[in-house]
Amino acid sequence: MSRAEPFVVLASRVRASEKRILEVLSRRGIAHRHIDSRAWWHPLGDRGAHPIVLNREIGLARATYAAEALEAAGAIVVNSARATALCGDKWRTSAALVAAGLPTPRTAIGLTPEAALTALESIGYPAVVKPLQGSWGRLVSALPDRQTAETVLEYVAALPSPQARIVYLQEWIAKPGRDIRVIVVGGEALAATYRRSEHWRTNVARGAVSELCPMTPDIAKLAVMAAQAVEAEIAGVDLIEDGTGELLVLEVNHGVEFSGLQQALGDALSVADRIVDHLVEKSRSCCE
Amino acid sequence: MVTCPECENSVVPAGTPVIGEIVECGECASELEILTLDPIRAALAPEIEEDWGE
């Protein structure tokens, strides 16, 4: 990496979102390089270059270590290693949201499945159990009653990874068949979509349908505050509405996919351009 | 245009292809990863790993 290539896009998987960002960098004549993180390595102590790195690595372990190594070498990484670590772990996200005083479902952590069963007596049923890491609703399970919880937690207890046996629990929120995904870039809420589904897991990866959501001041303010709470400069903030219509922050995604949102937006706004704008501004401010 | 290694369907990436780009085969829905551009070649994309996400 060199000054001649001030922008680096780190990604092992070039999805539609990464491709749009690379296309915008090329179209605007901004020198850049795409690095496949699967081939990337870094000698500790090397501080030879200070590029702006857009970290779009899809694997959390690779994304976190790459961000830490690059920051140690003097690079500016977006999102930062700290933001990636906070967003990549649901418990750490929840702790940051609560510390910032933001509304979020009641959450508990159990250090063993047995402790989680006790915690559920406090959280109450129905509840939801989620893996600490991962996206797209994978392995997120509803616990309607103690009997189901005992069964699910028995499976959790049999998982081989010690981290997988740390149990993250949340109260069940009776949301109105949808959640709200907000894209935040550089402290600004750019756009929002409703994700509607018949299924209680309203992830697009699970078949939820995306449609534009009017950006209200409440949605924008809460999404920006949630992104700030986890120190994310580029974020996909998931909000849900409870039975009274109050907005709660569910999670914040550090490597947000936006191709579906972009399709819904049409030509009204280019998310990739706004991400590149943010990187350029970052480059200016850090080099002045 | 790349050939799907699963079903031998011809797959045309949208726009200018990029190394590492993920394209979906319209015939068998396999996810393909573009490996080289000249000549353009693709292989089945890696399976989703446990810590992948947004």
Short mmCIF file of N, CA, C and O in Angstrom, two decimals, chain A residues 82-163:
data_model
loop_
_atom_site.label_atom_id
_atom_site.label_comp_id
_atom_site.label_asym_id
_atom_site.label_seq_id
_atom_site.Cartn_x
_atom_site.Cartn_y
_atom_site.Cartn_z
N ARG A 82 -12.26 -0.99 16.64
CA ARG A 82 -13.14 -0.99 17.81
C ARG A 82 -14.61 -1.09 17.38
O ARG A 82 -15.38 -1.85 17.95
N ALA A 83 -14.97 -0.33 16.36
CA ALA A 83 -16.35 -0.40 15.88
C ALA A 83 -16.68 -1.80 15.36
O ALA A 83 -17.77 -2.33 15.62
N THR A 84 -15.74 -2.40 14.66
CA THR A 84 -15.96 -3.75 14.13
C THR A 84 -16.15 -4.75 15.27
O THR A 84 -17.04 -5.60 15.22
N ALA A 85 -15.30 -4.61 16.30
CA ALA A 85 -15.42 -5.53 17.44
C ALA A 85 -16.73 -5.33 18.19
O ALA A 85 -17.37 -6.29 18.62
N LEU A 86 -17.15 -4.07 18.32
CA LEU A 86 -18.41 -3.80 19.04
C LEU A 86 -19.61 -4.29 18.23
O LEU A 86 -20.51 -4.93 18.77
N CYS A 87 -19.62 -3.98 16.94
CA CYS A 87 -20.78 -4.38 16.11
C CYS A 87 -20.81 -5.89 15.88
O CYS A 87 -21.89 -6.46 15.70
N GLY A 88 -19.63 -6.50 15.84
CA GLY A 88 -19.57 -7.92 15.48
C GLY A 88 -20.00 -8.85 16.60
O GLY A 88 -20.12 -10.06 16.38
N ASP A 89 -20.24 -8.32 17.76
CA ASP A 89 -20.62 -9.13 18.91
C ASP A 89 -21.89 -8.52 19.50
O ASP A 89 -21.90 -7.37 19.95
N LYS A 90 -22.95 -9.31 19.49
CA LYS A 90 -24.26 -8.76 19.90
C LYS A 90 -24.26 -8.27 21.35
O LYS A 90 -24.90 -7.28 21.68
N TRP A 91 -23.53 -8.98 22.21
CA TRP A 91 -23.49 -8.55 23.60
C TRP A 91 -22.78 -7.21 23.72
O TRP A 91 -23.25 -6.31 24.42
N ARG A 92 -21.65 -7.08 23.04
CA ARG A 92 -20.91 -5.82 23.13
C ARG A 92 -21.73 -4.67 22.52
O ARG A 92 -21.69 -3.55 23.02
N THR A 93 -22.47 -4.97 21.46
CA THR A 93 -23.35 -3.94 20.88
C THR A 93 -24.39 -3.51 21.90
O THR A 93 -24.59 -2.31 22.16
N SER A 94 -25.04 -4.50 22.51
CA SER A 94 -26.10 -4.18 23.49
C SER A 94 -25.53 -3.38 24.65
O SER A 94 -26.16 -2.41 25.12
N ALA A 95 -24.34 -3.77 25.12
CA ALA A 95 -23.73 -3.06 26.25
C ALA A 95 -23.45 -1.60 25.87
O ALA A 95 -23.67 -0.68 26.68
N ALA A 96 -22.99 -1.39 24.65
CA ALA A 96 -22.70 -0.01 24.20
C ALA A 96 -23.99 0.80 24.06
O ALA A 96 -24.03 1.99 24.41
N LEU A 97 -25.05 0.16 23.57
CA LEU A 97 -26.33 0.87 23.42
C LEU A 97 -26.89 1.26 24.79
O LEU A 97 -27.35 2.39 24.98
N VAL A 98 -26.82 0.33 25.73
CA VAL A 98 -27.33 0.61 27.09
C VAL A 98 -26.48 1.70 27.74
O VAL A 98 -27.00 2.62 28.39
N ALA A 99 -25.16 1.61 27.57
CA ALA A 99 -24.27 2.63 28.16
C ALA A 99 -24.58 4.02 27.60
O ALA A 99 -24.42 5.02 28.29
N ALA A 100 -25.03 4.06 26.34
CA ALA A 100 -25.36 5.35 25.72
C ALA A 100 -26.78 5.79 26.05
O ALA A 100 -27.23 6.85 25.59
N GLY A 101 -27.49 4.97 26.82
CA GLY A 101 -28.85 5.33 27.23
C GLY A 101 -29.89 5.18 26.13
O GLY A 101 -30.94 5.81 26.18
N LEU A 102 -29.59 4.33 25.14
CA LEU A 102 -30.52 4.18 24.02
C LEU A 102 -31.53 3.06 24.29
O LEU A 102 -31.19 2.07 24.95
N PRO A 103 -32.74 3.19 23.77
CA PRO A 103 -33.74 2.15 23.99
C PRO A 103 -33.41 0.89 23.20
O PRO A 103 -33.14 0.94 22.00
N THR A 104 -33.41 -0.23 23.88
CA THR A 104 -33.10 -1.52 23.25
C THR A 104 -33.82 -2.60 24.05
O THR A 104 -34.13 -2.38 25.23
N PRO A 105 -34.15 -3.73 23.45
CA PRO A 105 -34.84 -4.77 24.23
C PRO A 105 -34.03 -5.20 25.45
O PRO A 105 -32.80 -5.16 25.44
N ARG A 106 -34.74 -5.62 26.51
CA ARG A 106 -34.05 -6.12 27.70
C ARG A 106 -33.21 -7.33 27.32
O ARG A 106 -33.70 -8.24 26.62
N THR A 107 -31.96 -7.31 27.74
CA THR A 107 -30.99 -8.30 27.27
C THR A 107 -30.26 -8.89 28.47
O THR A 107 -30.02 -8.20 29.46
N ALA A 108 -29.90 -10.16 28.37
CA ALA A 108 -29.09 -10.79 29.42
C ALA A 108 -28.08 -11.71 28.78
O ALA A 108 -28.26 -12.18 27.64
N ILE A 109 -27.01 -11.95 29.49
CA ILE A 109 -26.00 -12.90 29.04
C ILE A 109 -25.87 -13.98 30.10
O ILE A 109 -25.90 -13.69 31.30
N GLY A 110 -25.79 -15.21 29.66
CA GLY A 110 -25.56 -16.33 30.57
C GLY A 110 -24.24 -16.97 30.20
O GLY A 110 -24.02 -17.30 29.03
N LEU A 111 -23.38 -17.15 31.19
CA LEU A 111 -22.06 -17.70 30.87
C LEU A 111 -22.08 -19.21 30.66
O LEU A 111 -21.11 -19.79 30.19
N THR A 112 -23.19 -19.82 31.01
CA THR A 112 -23.41 -21.24 30.68
C THR A 112 -24.88 -21.38 30.29
O THR A 112 -25.72 -20.55 30.67
N PRO A 113 -25.22 -22.44 29.58
CA PRO A 113 -26.64 -22.66 29.28
C PRO A 113 -27.49 -22.78 30.55
O PRO A 113 -28.64 -22.33 30.57
N GLU A 114 -26.91 -23.36 31.61
CA GLU A 114 -27.68 -23.49 32.86
C GLU A 114 -27.99 -22.11 33.44
O GLU A 114 -29.10 -21.84 33.91
N ALA A 115 -26.97 -21.23 33.42
CA ALA A 115 -27.19 -19.87 33.92
C ALA A 115 -28.20 -19.13 33.05
O ALA A 115 -29.01 -18.33 33.54
N ALA A 116 -28.18 -19.42 31.75
CA ALA A 116 -29.14 -18.78 30.84
C ALA A 116 -30.57 -19.16 31.18
O ALA A 116 -31.49 -18.35 31.11
N LEU A 117 -30.74 -20.42 31.58
CA LEU A 117 -32.08 -20.87 31.95
C LEU A 117 -32.59 -20.10 33.16
O LEU A 117 -33.77 -19.74 33.24
N THR A 118 -31.69 -19.83 34.10
CA THR A 118 -32.07 -19.03 35.27
C THR A 118 -32.37 -17.59 34.83
O THR A 118 -33.34 -16.98 35.30
N ALA A 119 -31.53 -17.05 33.93
CA ALA A 119 -31.73 -15.68 33.46
C ALA A 119 -33.09 -15.53 32.78
O ALA A 119 -33.72 -14.47 32.86
N LEU A 120 -33.53 -16.58 32.11
CA LEU A 120 -34.81 -16.51 31.40
C LEU A 120 -35.99 -16.30 32.36
O LEU A 120 -37.02 -15.76 31.96
N GLU A 121 -35.83 -16.73 33.60
CA GLU A 121 -36.90 -16.49 34.58
C GLU A 121 -37.06 -15.00 34.82
O GLU A 121 -38.15 -14.50 35.13
N SER A 122 -35.95 -14.25 34.66
CA SER A 122 -36.00 -12.80 34.82
C SER A 122 -36.45 -12.10 33.53
O SER A 122 -37.27 -11.18 33.57
N ILE A 123 -35.91 -12.58 32.40
CA ILE A 123 -36.29 -11.99 31.09
C ILE A 123 -37.77 -12.25 30.81
O ILE A 123 -38.49 -11.41 30.30
N GLY A 124 -38.20 -13.47 31.13
CA GLY A 124 -39.58 -13.87 30.88
C GLY A 124 -39.75 -14.52 29.51
O GLY A 124 -38.89 -14.39 28.64
N TYR A 125 -40.87 -15.21 29.36
CA TYR A 125 -41.19 -15.88 28.08
C TYR A 125 -42.35 -15.15 27.42
O TYR A 125 -43.21 -14.63 28.12
N PRO A 126 -42.38 -15.10 26.09
CA PRO A 126 -41.38 -15.63 25.16
C PRO A 126 -40.12 -14.79 25.17
O PRO A 126 -40.15 -13.61 25.55
N ALA A 127 -39.03 -15.43 24.75
CA ALA A 127 -37.74 -14.73 24.66
C ALA A 127 -37.05 -15.18 23.37
O ALA A 127 -37.58 -16.02 22.62
N VAL A 128 -35.91 -14.60 23.13
CA VAL A 128 -35.15 -14.93 21.92
C VAL A 128 -33.71 -15.22 22.34
O VAL A 128 -33.14 -14.51 23.16
N VAL A 129 -33.13 -16.27 21.77
CA VAL A 129 -31.72 -16.58 21.99
C VAL A 129 -30.99 -16.40 20.66
O VAL A 129 -31.50 -16.81 19.61
N LYS A 130 -29.84 -15.73 20.73
CA LYS A 130 -29.09 -15.43 19.51
C LYS A 130 -27.63 -15.82 19.70
O LYS A 130 -27.10 -15.69 20.80
N PRO A 131 -26.97 -16.23 18.62
CA PRO A 131 -25.52 -16.40 18.71
C PRO A 131 -24.86 -15.03 18.86
O PRO A 131 -25.40 -14.03 18.37
N LEU A 132 -23.74 -14.98 19.56
CA LEU A 132 -23.08 -13.69 19.77
C LEU A 132 -22.64 -13.08 18.44
O LEU A 132 -22.59 -11.86 18.29
N GLN A 133 -22.27 -13.93 17.50
CA GLN A 133 -21.79 -13.44 16.21
C GLN A 133 -22.67 -13.97 15.09
O GLN A 133 -23.37 -14.95 15.27
N GLY A 134 -22.57 -13.32 13.95
CA GLY A 134 -23.31 -13.80 12.78
C GLY A 134 -24.42 -12.85 12.41
O GLY A 134 -24.80 -11.97 13.19
N SER A 135 -24.91 -13.02 11.20
CA SER A 135 -25.93 -12.13 10.66
C SER A 135 -27.01 -12.93 9.97
O SER A 135 -26.99 -14.15 9.99
N TRP A 136 -27.89 -12.16 9.34
CA TRP A 136 -28.93 -12.70 8.48
C TRP A 136 -29.91 -13.61 9.24
O TRP A 136 -30.56 -14.46 8.64
N GLY A 137 -29.96 -13.44 10.57
CA GLY A 137 -30.92 -14.21 11.35
C GLY A 137 -30.53 -15.65 11.58
O GLY A 137 -31.32 -16.44 12.11
N ARG A 138 -29.28 -15.99 11.23
CA ARG A 138 -28.86 -17.39 11.37
C ARG A 138 -28.85 -17.81 12.84
O ARG A 138 -28.29 -17.12 13.69
N LEU A 139 -29.47 -18.94 13.13
CA LEU A 139 -29.48 -19.58 14.45
C LEU A 139 -30.16 -18.74 15.53
O LEU A 139 -30.04 -19.04 16.72
N VAL A 140 -30.86 -17.71 15.13
CA VAL A 140 -31.68 -16.94 16.08
C VAL A 140 -32.95 -17.75 16.35
O VAL A 140 -33.62 -18.17 15.42
N SER A 141 -33.22 -18.02 17.61
CA SER A 141 -34.32 -18.93 17.94
C SER A 141 -35.30 -18.31 18.92
O SER A 141 -34.89 -17.64 19.88
N ALA A 142 -36.56 -18.56 18.68
CA ALA A 142 -37.61 -18.12 19.60
C ALA A 142 -37.74 -19.14 20.73
O ALA A 142 -37.66 -20.35 20.50
N LEU A 143 -37.93 -18.63 21.94
CA LEU A 143 -38.13 -19.49 23.11
C LEU A 143 -39.50 -19.14 23.70
O LEU A 143 -39.60 -18.26 24.56
N PRO A 144 -40.55 -19.81 23.23
CA PRO A 144 -41.88 -19.44 23.71
C PRO A 144 -42.14 -19.85 25.16
O PRO A 144 -42.98 -19.25 25.83
N ASP A 145 -41.41 -20.87 25.63
CA ASP A 145 -41.68 -21.36 26.99
C ASP A 145 -40.43 -22.06 27.53
O ASP A 145 -39.46 -22.30 26.81
N ARG A 146 -40.50 -22.42 28.80
CA ARG A 146 -39.33 -23.05 29.46
C ARG A 146 -38.96 -24.38 28.81
O ARG A 146 -37.79 -24.71 28.66
N GLN A 147 -39.96 -25.13 28.41
CA GLN A 147 -39.68 -26.44 27.82
C GLN A 147 -38.84 -26.29 26.55
O GLN A 147 -37.86 -27.02 26.34
N THR A 148 -39.22 -25.33 25.71
CA THR A 148 -38.44 -25.09 24.48
C THR A 148 -37.04 -24.59 24.84
O THR A 148 -36.04 -25.01 24.23
N ALA A 149 -36.97 -23.71 25.84
CA ALA A 149 -35.67 -23.17 26.25
C ALA A 149 -34.75 -24.30 26.72
O ALA A 149 -33.56 -24.34 26.36
N GLU A 150 -35.28 -25.23 27.50
CA GLU A 150 -34.46 -26.35 27.98
C GLU A 150 -33.91 -27.15 26.80
O GLU A 150 -32.74 -27.55 26.79
N THR A 151 -34.76 -27.37 25.80
CA THR A 151 -34.33 -28.15 24.63
C THR A 151 -33.26 -27.41 23.84
O THR A 151 -32.20 -27.97 23.51
N VAL A 152 -33.52 -26.13 23.53
CA VAL A 152 -32.56 -25.35 22.74
C VAL A 152 -31.23 -25.23 23.49
O VAL A 152 -30.15 -25.42 22.91
N LEU A 153 -31.31 -24.96 24.78
CA LEU A 153 -30.08 -24.77 25.56
C LEU A 153 -29.31 -26.08 25.74
O LEU A 153 -28.08 -26.07 25.91
N GLU A 154 -30.00 -27.19 25.66
CA GLU A 154 -29.30 -28.48 25.69
C GLU A 154 -28.44 -28.62 24.45
O GLU A 154 -27.31 -29.10 24.51
N TYR A 155 -28.97 -28.18 23.31
CA TYR A 155 -28.17 -28.19 22.08
C TYR A 155 -27.01 -27.20 22.20
O TYR A 155 -25.89 -27.50 21.78
N VAL A 156 -27.27 -26.02 22.76
CA VAL A 156 -26.21 -25.02 22.93
C VAL A 156 -25.08 -25.60 23.78
O VAL A 156 -23.89 -25.42 23.49
N ALA A 157 -25.45 -26.33 24.83
CA ALA A 157 -24.44 -26.91 25.74
C ALA A 157 -23.55 -27.92 25.01
O ALA A 157 -22.42 -28.17 25.45
N ALA A 158 -24.05 -28.48 23.93
CA ALA A 158 -23.28 -29.50 23.21
C ALA A 158 -22.38 -28.89 22.13
O ALA A 158 -21.62 -29.62 21.48
N LEU A 159 -22.44 -27.58 21.95
CA LEU A 159 -21.61 -26.95 20.90
C LEU A 159 -20.14 -27.01 21.32
O LEU A 159 -19.81 -26.84 22.50
N PRO A 160 -19.26 -27.23 20.36
CA PRO A 160 -17.84 -27.44 20.72
C PRO A 160 -17.09 -26.17 21.12
O PRO A 160 -16.17 -26.22 21.92
N SER A 161 -17.50 -25.00 20.59
CA SER A 161 -16.74 -23.78 20.87
C SER A 161 -17.17 -23.18 22.21
O SER A 161 -18.37 -22.98 22.45
N PRO A 162 -16.21 -22.86 23.11
CA PRO A 162 -16.59 -22.23 24.38
C PRO A 162 -17.38 -20.94 24.17
O PRO A 162 -18.31 -20.66 24.93
N GLN A 163 -17.04 -20.17 23.14
CA GLN A 163 -17.77 -18.92 22.92
C GLN A 163 -19.23 -19.19 22.54
O GLN A 163 -20.13 -18.44 22.92
#
